[in-house]
Amino acid sequence: MKRLARIFLAFLILAGLWLALKPTLGNRRIPFLPIHWSQYLDLVDFWFNFGAFMILAVVAWLAISPGSHLRHAAALVLSAITAGNVLVEQVQRGIPGRAMDLADVLAGFIGTLMGIVIGFAIQLYTIHKREGSKPQVLFVDQTGRLGGAELMLLDIAAARAADSAVLLFQDGEFREALDEAKVETRVFALGEHAVAVDKQAGLRRIFHIVPELIERVLQTAMLAREFDVVYANTAKALVIAGPASFLARRRLVFHLHDIVSDSHFSTMNRFALIGSANAFAHAVIANSEATKQAFLSAGGSVEHLSVVPNGFKLTDTRSTENDLQDLRKHLSLPEHAWTVLMAGRLTPWKGQHVLLKALREVPEAHAIFLGDALFTDEDRQYARELRETAAEPSLAGRVHFVGFRKDTATFFDLANVIVHASVIAEPFGRVIVEGMLAAKPVIATRAGGAAEILTHDQTGLFVSPNDAKELANALRRLHADRTLAHHLATTACEAAREAYGLDAVRSKIEHVIQSCTPTASTPSLSNLQHAEILP
Ligand code: UDP
Ligand code: GLC
């Protein structure tokens, strides 16, 4: 198509040049028409400008068929054709009695714009779907960093690598991890302004990045045409993948990992998320009952809303004593130190500062902070403040920041207690389940999805969010009562293996994907209720 379009474009340019130069022949009679050349031009001028330039733009667009840099290509086609149009008008001024007609230039400009849209539509709808034994899924996630939502997606996509691709809007270790898992990846990088727009961003910052977002939507739509289903894994991914799936005429699954409330999102972002979900999502998967309820309270209304928690690989292997010794040495941790592990990105709402405060009252405890500031400047500032606090005399030597690590298992095996301390409702809380599966007693804050995972005094201990005193008491309790700690750990491990096995979770998600393929019958959609598991 591209070759044909190029030949046709060359022909159109030659024809255009001929037409443009012809008026210089003067007010001659056209041999096969009973009118003079200038009259003819007047007659067809508007439509010549509108129609001819539209056709020219369609062909020019198809001739260059850009897969990326859509904005630049559109600007190029528009400015080149408009410049040509102005030139034609200028040449026509050579005919006695004719002036430069701005209405014609405008007609040509609008025609060109329409031509670009038509060219893009032709390009989009001639893209072929991939073939495969399973539905072909395009997963979309905005970040290149490895947060909980990305780790969940990594496990889902890796299990169906032959029939999936992951589109990211930022490069990074997530892409590397997907490559390792042999999952096809594409990166349509967003500029730094767009990356900096976080869940709290207001209207002005969002407005700034609109042209870039439009371009990503169109690119995503082109890619989505190759797949059966589009699967948005994050809020920002939804805002792009939503309209893209609509343009590509593909169904959209939205995996909701966030609590849509004013403590997590700005009004503007809540509006964009709920609006996109309601307008474009065929099915929404919430990672906890709390997430689902928050979505509904924020005005979310989609026909197929199910709760599927995160799933985890179940393994019986534990770190060897040698591995643990090496890690202790690496961290300069005393041989018998009673160690508290807090894993997760460093960000104010995760409450690392609350644990530091509690640690002042538990002098026998050491703490390991596993994770880094992943997303915003505010997080990076918070990480610096945490390090400053940890250097205070009451804490110095007992707090170990190890940064982000991919190999988290040894840290969980080394710890005596796992702490989760989010000060606002945690949507799900993978680290809680990871602690349970490592057979460690877990202390978590009672809110959001976390409150659905543990049972107080049976599989873990709950404390109130943002209450360092209560956390210190819970730590002291576990330090003093090793039998309780052991009982909580073993019960928790059994419960977690029962509720959060990866295979079961994968098949529930596959069920939702299947129900979104065009051939899926309506009855199977109603079966989505069976996908709900409330731990
Ligand atoms: N994690 C990790 N390396 C680190 C710190 C954390 O791989 O250095 C993982 C952690 O094991 C968990 C995930 O990051 O699986 C964090 O997920 P969670 O749901 O707890 O919180 P999120 O950051 O997604 O809000
Ligand atoms: C998000 C949430 C976290 C959840 C994870 C996986 O990152 O903040 O609570 O566990 O997604 O669903």
XYZ file of C-alpha atoms and ligand atoms in Angstrom:
572
model
C 0.000 0.000 0.000
C 2.841 2.328 0.908
C 4.547 1.823 -2.497
C 1.324 2.375 -4.412
C 0.613 5.488 -2.366
C 4.091 6.830 -3.164
C 3.580 6.376 -6.924
C 0.182 8.020 -6.665
C 1.664 10.855 -4.584
C 4.310 11.533 -7.253
C 1.559 11.609 -9.870
C -0.551 14.018 -7.769
C 2.389 16.336 -7.198
C 3.106 16.463 -10.936
C -0.564 17.047 -11.709
C -0.677 19.733 -9.016
C 2.366 21.473 -10.452
C 0.839 21.420 -13.898
C -2.417 22.885 -12.565
C -0.543 25.482 -10.584
C 1.477 26.593 -13.565
C -1.358 26.427 -16.040
C -2.955 29.765 -15.003
C 0.199 31.513 -16.208
C -0.969 30.494 -19.663
C -3.424 33.309 -19.252
C -7.086 33.644 -19.890
C -7.198 30.932 -22.565
C -10.170 28.830 -23.492
C -9.978 25.207 -22.369
C -10.319 23.095 -25.524
C -12.900 20.613 -24.193
C -14.891 23.067 -22.005
C -16.969 25.972 -23.232
C -15.479 28.354 -20.638
C -12.287 30.264 -20.099
C -9.548 28.914 -17.832
C -9.971 31.636 -15.190
C -13.742 31.042 -14.996
C -13.091 27.366 -14.577
C -10.665 28.077 -11.749
C -13.213 30.294 -9.993
C -15.793 27.559 -10.288
C -13.734 24.778 -8.826
C -11.424 26.804 -6.627
C -13.035 26.120 -3.283
C -13.602 22.440 -3.943
C -10.258 22.192 -5.663
C -8.629 23.440 -2.497
C -10.763 21.409 -0.161
C -11.076 18.173 -2.116
C -7.769 18.076 -3.944
C -5.755 18.859 -0.875
C -7.733 16.325 1.122
C -6.911 13.633 -1.439
C -3.324 14.803 -1.491
C -3.153 14.559 2.333
C -4.657 11.039 2.391
C -2.127 9.858 -0.159
C 0.775 11.696 1.479
C -0.133 10.148 4.839
C -0.357 6.660 3.388
C 2.922 7.189 1.526
C 4.812 7.887 4.723
C 2.593 5.669 6.968
C 4.309 6.644 10.194
C 4.111 4.114 13.003
C 5.605 6.599 15.420
C 6.142 10.374 15.529
C 2.560 10.848 14.428
C 2.548 14.462 15.560
C 5.620 15.291 13.503
C 4.267 13.505 10.451
C 0.923 15.326 10.718
C 2.705 18.677 11.130
C 4.891 17.895 8.127
C 2.017 16.919 5.842
C -0.086 19.874 6.980
C 2.642 22.482 6.593
C 3.974 21.110 3.277
C 0.533 21.001 1.691
C -0.472 24.387 3.066
C 2.753 25.885 1.740
C 1.966 24.288 -1.649
C -1.548 25.685 -1.466
C -0.293 29.215 -0.779
C 2.113 28.849 -3.699
C -0.723 27.838 -6.020
C -2.707 30.884 -4.901
C 0.300 33.086 -5.493
C 0.778 31.749 -9.011
C -2.885 32.301 -9.750
C -2.495 35.951 -8.845
C -0.703 36.163 -12.183
C -4.065 35.909 -13.940
C -5.525 39.335 -14.554
C -8.332 40.153 -12.132
C -7.497 37.476 -9.597
C -6.245 38.035 -6.062
C -4.855 35.764 -3.428
C -7.888 34.072 -1.829
C -7.451 33.270 1.868
C -10.748 31.372 1.971
C -9.227 28.909 -0.491
C -6.123 28.540 1.653
C -8.362 27.819 4.639
C -10.419 25.347 2.625
C -7.176 23.588 1.679
C -6.044 23.564 5.302
C -9.291 21.971 6.521
C -9.243 19.549 3.624
C -5.693 18.552 4.526
C -6.641 18.001 8.159
C -9.518 15.776 7.086
C -7.219 13.978 4.685
C -4.817 13.180 7.515
C -7.691 11.797 9.616
C -8.938 9.681 6.698
C -5.387 8.527 5.923
C -4.919 7.485 9.527
C -8.254 5.651 9.567
C -7.317 3.727 6.396
C -3.939 2.912 7.913
C -5.536 1.837 11.220
C -8.258 -0.383 9.843
C -6.000 -2.230 7.425
C -3.804 -3.541 10.255
C -4.212 -7.302 10.636
C -4.882 -9.228 13.839
C -2.342 -11.754 15.115
C -3.277 -15.424 15.105
C -2.868 -17.693 18.123
C -4.413 -20.493 20.106
C -5.455 -18.114 22.896
C -6.870 -14.579 22.714
C -4.084 -12.173 21.800
C -3.737 -9.647 24.612
C -2.033 -6.265 24.619
C -1.233 -5.399 28.242
C -0.642 -1.701 28.861
C 1.169 -0.254 31.884
C 2.638 3.222 32.115
C 5.715 2.654 34.209
C 9.110 1.093 33.655
C 9.581 0.684 37.405
C 8.691 -2.452 39.335
C 5.806 -1.706 41.698
C 3.272 -4.227 42.981
C 0.927 -3.779 40.005
C 3.818 -4.467 37.619
C 4.944 -7.561 39.523
C 1.408 -8.933 39.252
C 1.322 -8.176 35.518
C 4.735 -9.774 35.057
C 3.365 -13.059 36.392
C 0.203 -12.878 34.287
C 1.960 -11.963 31.040
C 4.780 -14.488 31.542
C 2.241 -17.320 31.723
C 0.799 -16.430 28.302
C 3.933 -14.932 26.721
C 3.281 -16.479 23.295
C -0.078 -14.731 23.061
C 0.702 -11.385 24.659
C 2.704 -8.207 24.391
C 3.212 -5.511 26.998
C 3.148 -1.859 26.029
C 4.925 0.521 28.415
C 5.141 4.306 28.382
C 8.504 4.327 30.134
C 11.570 2.124 29.826
C 13.208 0.557 32.878
C 13.672 -2.561 34.947
C 10.094 -3.686 34.339
C 10.893 -3.974 30.627
C 14.064 -5.879 31.475
C 12.124 -8.281 33.695
C 9.582 -8.833 30.894
C 12.404 -9.487 28.431
C 13.848 -12.066 30.820
C 10.431 -13.716 30.999
C 10.395 -13.758 27.150
C 7.390 -11.461 26.958
C 7.306 -9.201 23.898
C 7.495 -5.553 24.932
C 6.969 -2.217 23.222
C 7.872 1.140 24.699
C 6.150 4.352 23.568
C 8.044 6.619 25.921
C 6.203 9.600 27.373
C 8.138 12.846 27.810
C 9.257 13.917 31.261
C 6.281 16.275 31.742
C 3.859 13.432 31.195
C 5.824 11.033 33.399
C 5.803 13.652 36.166
C 1.989 13.795 36.159
C 1.117 11.752 39.218
C -2.119 10.636 40.813
C -2.493 14.057 42.459
C -1.929 16.171 39.319
C -4.299 19.054 38.578
C -5.879 20.370 35.383
C -3.012 22.658 34.299
C -0.351 19.959 34.340
C -2.621 17.544 32.515
C -3.571 20.155 29.886
C 0.111 20.655 29.136
C 0.558 17.102 27.947
C -2.612 16.729 25.866
C -0.895 16.652 22.411
C 1.475 13.969 23.613
C -1.384 11.944 25.078
C -3.315 12.158 21.803
C -0.274 10.838 19.959
C 0.125 7.937 22.400
C -3.588 7.133 22.062
C -3.275 6.905 18.276
C -0.082 4.827 18.435
C -1.662 2.533 21.010
C -4.756 2.164 18.827
C -2.567 1.038 15.912
C -0.828 -1.534 18.054
C -4.109 -2.649 19.634
C -5.496 -3.577 16.190
C -3.107 -6.543 16.186
C -4.708 -7.956 19.345
C -8.070 -9.307 20.470
C -8.161 -7.638 23.856
C -6.529 -4.585 25.440
C -5.724 -4.896 29.148
C -4.921 -1.677 31.043
C -3.014 -2.347 34.253
C -2.799 1.149 35.755
C -4.831 4.350 35.870
C -2.565 6.281 33.471
C -2.504 3.301 31.136
C -6.318 3.288 31.175
C -6.568 6.942 30.160
C -4.533 6.157 27.028
C -5.606 2.563 26.371
C -9.318 3.400 26.884
C -9.803 5.700 23.882
C -7.214 3.652 21.949
C -9.210 0.440 22.389
C -12.333 2.329 21.292
C -10.622 3.578 18.112
C -9.157 0.139 17.467
C -12.561 -1.458 18.118
C -11.159 -3.842 20.708
C -12.566 -4.714 24.122
C -10.810 -3.397 27.185
C -10.135 -5.018 30.553
C -9.073 -2.658 33.329
C -7.136 -4.139 36.255
C -7.741 -1.720 39.097
C -4.887 -1.747 41.621
C -5.775 1.543 43.328
C -8.295 2.848 45.813
C -10.050 5.622 43.936
C -10.478 8.115 46.763
C -9.358 11.672 47.465
C -6.456 10.480 49.613
C -4.924 8.654 46.629
C -6.071 10.802 43.648
C -6.728 14.449 42.751
C -10.315 15.271 41.729
C -9.214 15.678 38.131
C -7.487 12.297 38.033
C -10.423 10.563 39.728
C -12.662 12.042 37.106
C -10.363 10.868 34.284
C -10.047 7.365 35.735
C -13.740 6.783 36.438
C -14.784 8.474 33.190
C -12.402 6.313 31.144
C -13.419 3.120 32.946
C -17.131 3.815 32.521
C -16.771 4.834 28.889
C -14.343 2.209 27.639
C -13.888 -0.776 29.975
C -15.769 -3.944 29.195
C -14.632 -5.571 32.447
C -12.913 -4.283 35.568
C -10.846 -6.509 37.860
C -10.402 -5.014 41.344
C -7.535 -6.329 43.457
C -9.621 -6.304 46.658
C -13.165 -5.797 47.892
C -12.051 -2.401 49.285
C -10.799 -1.341 45.861
C -14.050 -2.478 44.269
C -16.181 -0.569 46.806
C -14.105 2.606 46.385
C -14.517 2.322 42.606
C -18.295 2.035 42.955
C -18.479 4.905 45.467
C -16.463 7.130 43.124
C -19.123 6.578 40.437
C -17.611 3.587 38.660
C -20.247 1.599 36.841
C -19.225 -1.190 34.527
C -21.250 -4.269 33.777
C -18.553 -6.791 34.695
C -16.779 -5.992 37.914
C -14.962 -8.778 39.711
C -12.527 -9.075 42.595
C -9.370 -11.069 41.944
C -6.549 -10.725 44.483
C -2.867 -10.870 43.541
C -1.441 -14.349 43.073
C 1.959 -15.644 44.159
C 4.229 -18.509 43.133
C 4.065 -21.110 45.876
C 7.448 -22.550 46.727
C 8.848 -24.715 49.496
C 12.415 -23.554 49.120
C 13.879 -21.292 51.785
C 17.234 -19.528 51.950
C 20.109 -21.623 53.290
C 21.861 -20.711 56.547
C 24.854 -19.654 54.429
C 22.721 -17.213 52.402
C 21.370 -15.725 55.606
C 24.869 -15.414 57.105
C 26.102 -13.670 53.960
C 23.219 -11.227 54.075
C 23.761 -10.502 57.796
C 27.402 -9.806 57.070
C 26.510 -7.603 54.105
C 24.138 -5.549 56.287
C 26.491 -5.576 59.321
C 23.630 -7.107 61.255
C 24.602 -8.701 64.599
C 24.331 -12.528 64.609
C 21.195 -12.767 66.806
C 19.595 -9.442 65.992
C 15.790 -9.508 66.199
C 14.909 -8.085 62.804
C 11.859 -6.304 61.457
C 11.449 -6.131 57.672
C 9.479 -3.467 55.890
C 9.388 -4.029 52.135
C 7.932 -1.601 49.631
C 8.622 1.657 47.885
C 9.571 4.600 50.069
C 6.656 7.002 49.945
C 4.872 8.903 52.734
C 1.618 6.929 52.552
C 3.422 3.612 53.034
C 4.310 4.846 56.544
C 7.988 3.962 56.878
C 8.258 6.959 59.273
C 5.716 5.312 61.600
C 7.934 2.254 61.955
C 10.966 4.458 62.658
C 8.970 6.188 65.390
C 7.897 2.847 66.865
C 11.465 1.525 66.777
C 12.556 4.187 69.271
C 10.422 2.337 71.808
C 11.711 -1.128 70.899
C 15.472 -0.820 71.411
C 16.144 -4.532 70.886
C 14.833 -4.427 67.287
C 16.778 -3.892 64.077
C 14.916 -2.850 60.934
C 15.558 -3.474 57.274
C 13.885 -1.192 54.746
C 13.714 -2.932 51.402
C 12.681 -0.689 48.511
C 13.335 2.734 47.106
C 11.563 5.947 46.142
C 10.126 4.896 42.792
C 7.933 7.569 41.350
C 7.978 11.209 42.489
C 10.290 13.954 43.794
C 8.214 13.999 46.956
C 9.082 10.307 47.448
C 12.787 11.027 46.941
C 12.647 13.835 49.503
C 10.827 11.493 51.907
C 13.549 8.858 51.444
C 16.198 11.441 52.392
C 14.233 12.414 55.498
C 13.902 8.775 56.536
C 17.667 8.318 56.300
C 18.206 11.451 58.390
C 15.826 10.206 61.075
C 17.503 6.792 61.080
C 20.828 8.459 61.826
C 19.512 9.833 65.172
C 21.324 8.397 68.196
C 18.241 6.403 69.347
C 18.155 4.543 66.007
C 21.680 4.710 64.636
C 23.144 1.323 63.702
C 19.749 -0.405 63.939
C 18.194 0.749 60.658
C 19.382 -0.664 57.351
C 18.230 0.775 54.011
C 19.016 -1.657 51.235
C 17.309 0.067 48.279
C 15.296 -1.751 45.628
C 16.183 -5.445 45.200
C 14.772 -7.985 42.801
C 15.822 -10.893 45.043
C 13.533 -10.233 47.979
C 13.168 -13.810 49.304
C 16.340 -13.873 51.446
C 15.277 -10.665 53.174
C 11.911 -12.195 54.098
C 13.663 -15.380 55.282
C 16.066 -13.386 57.411
C 13.398 -11.306 59.168
C 11.671 -12.196 62.440
C 8.664 -9.965 61.768
C 7.197 -8.303 58.675
C 5.639 -4.878 59.109
C 3.149 -3.154 56.829
C 2.398 0.386 58.031
C 0.426 2.235 55.343
C -1.191 5.319 56.838
C -4.065 5.322 54.360
C -6.019 2.364 53.014
C -3.755 -0.057 51.136
C -5.460 -1.276 47.949
C -4.156 -4.825 48.350
C -0.682 -5.119 49.923
C 1.471 -7.799 48.309
C 4.114 -7.536 51.019
C 1.621 -8.812 53.602
C 0.983 -11.999 51.619
C 4.698 -12.385 50.877
C 5.375 -12.239 54.622
C 2.695 -14.872 55.275
C 4.073 -17.157 52.554
C 7.556 -16.798 54.049
C 6.001 -18.117 57.294
C 6.704 -14.938 59.238
C 4.393 -13.151 61.676
C 2.961 -10.040 60.011
C 1.821 -6.786 61.609
C -0.346 -4.694 59.266
C -2.522 -1.596 59.464
C -6.212 -2.377 59.503
C -7.585 -0.621 56.391
C -8.428 -1.282 52.749
C -7.325 -4.532 51.163
C -4.912 -5.282 54.006
C -7.892 -5.687 56.331
C -9.196 -8.471 54.067
C -5.969 -10.466 54.078
C -5.288 -11.054 57.781
C -7.425 -12.186 60.695
C -6.327 -10.477 63.870
C -4.630 -12.744 66.412
C -4.980 -15.745 64.076
C -2.954 -15.065 60.960
C -1.366 -11.768 61.998
C -1.726 -8.662 64.099
C -3.546 -5.498 63.150
C -2.671 -2.032 64.340
C -4.351 1.292 63.590
C -2.897 3.327 60.731
C -0.457 6.056 61.762
C -0.230 4.845 65.375
C 3.429 4.316 66.299
C 2.550 3.429 69.905
C 0.273 0.589 68.894
C 2.879 -0.635 66.431
C 5.570 -0.571 69.125
C 3.270 -2.573 71.428
C 2.625 -5.169 68.733
C 6.366 -5.478 68.073
C 7.095 -5.879 71.789
C 4.350 -8.492 72.035
C 5.892 -10.612 69.279
C 9.385 -10.136 70.669
C 8.269 -11.326 74.090
C 5.970 -14.153 72.988
C 7.825 -16.377 70.495
C 5.072 -19.028 70.703
C 2.504 -16.515 69.522
C 4.858 -15.382 66.761
C 5.346 -18.969 65.610
C 1.614 -19.750 65.763
C 0.687 -16.664 63.710
C 3.384 -17.455 61.165
C 2.378 -21.069 60.519
C -1.365 -20.343 60.394
C -0.745 -17.399 58.077
C 1.400 -19.465 55.735
C -1.310 -22.116 55.345
C -4.020 -19.500 54.817
C -1.973 -17.643 52.201
C -1.132 -20.818 50.278
C -4.838 -21.594 50.183
C -6.034 -18.160 49.035
C -3.268 -16.647 46.909
C -1.797 -19.371 44.679
C -0.776 -17.883 41.338
C -2.307 -20.619 39.175
C -5.832 -20.075 40.471
C -5.493 -16.311 40.115
C -4.148 -16.638 36.562
C -7.076 -18.780 35.483
C -9.562 -16.283 36.929
C -7.904 -13.514 34.969
C -7.826 -15.697 31.846
C -11.556 -16.218 32.311
C -12.135 -12.461 32.239
C -9.926 -12.140 29.131
C -11.799 -14.966 27.398
C -15.110 -13.302 28.136
C -13.874 -10.146 26.399
C -13.026 -11.810 23.116
C -15.521 -11.081 20.360
C -16.620 -14.714 20.121
C -17.414 -14.971 23.854
C -21.086 -15.550 24.491
C -23.024 -13.408 26.922
C -23.751 -16.256 29.417
C -20.035 -16.694 30.093
C -19.834 -13.021 30.992
C -22.300 -13.510 33.782
C -20.048 -16.274 35.082
C -17.634 -13.554 36.051
C -19.236 -13.504 39.485
C -17.537 -16.870 40.036
C -14.226 -15.144 39.578
C -14.740 -13.310 42.814
C -12.662 -14.604 45.647
C -12.823 -12.909 48.914
C -10.030 -14.180 51.097
N 9.520 -5.236 46.244
C 10.623 -5.679 45.526
N 11.834 -5.159 45.810
C 12.004 -4.232 46.778
C 10.877 -3.771 47.495
C 9.650 -4.299 47.198
O 10.516 -6.521 44.645
O 13.135 -3.822 46.975
C 8.211 -5.807 45.915
C 7.514 -6.446 47.092
O 8.047 -7.716 47.336
C 6.083 -6.457 46.609
C 5.997 -5.206 45.741
O 7.328 -4.792 45.518
O 5.824 -7.595 45.815
C 5.241 -4.095 46.385
O 3.892 -4.392 46.281
P 2.809 -3.882 47.312
O 1.518 -4.370 46.826
O 3.170 -4.242 48.685
O 2.885 -2.295 47.242
P 2.873 -1.262 46.007
O 4.241 -0.695 45.957
O 2.499 -1.997 44.808
O 1.847 -0.238 46.408
C -0.805 -1.333 43.793
C -1.270 -1.141 45.221
C -0.924 -2.292 46.121
C -1.251 -3.614 45.458
C -0.585 -3.707 44.109
C -0.908 -4.995 43.381
O 0.507 -0.990 43.601
O -0.751 0.058 45.782
O -1.633 -2.205 47.325
O -0.856 -4.675 46.269
O -1.022 -2.648 43.304
O -2.282 -5.149 43.149
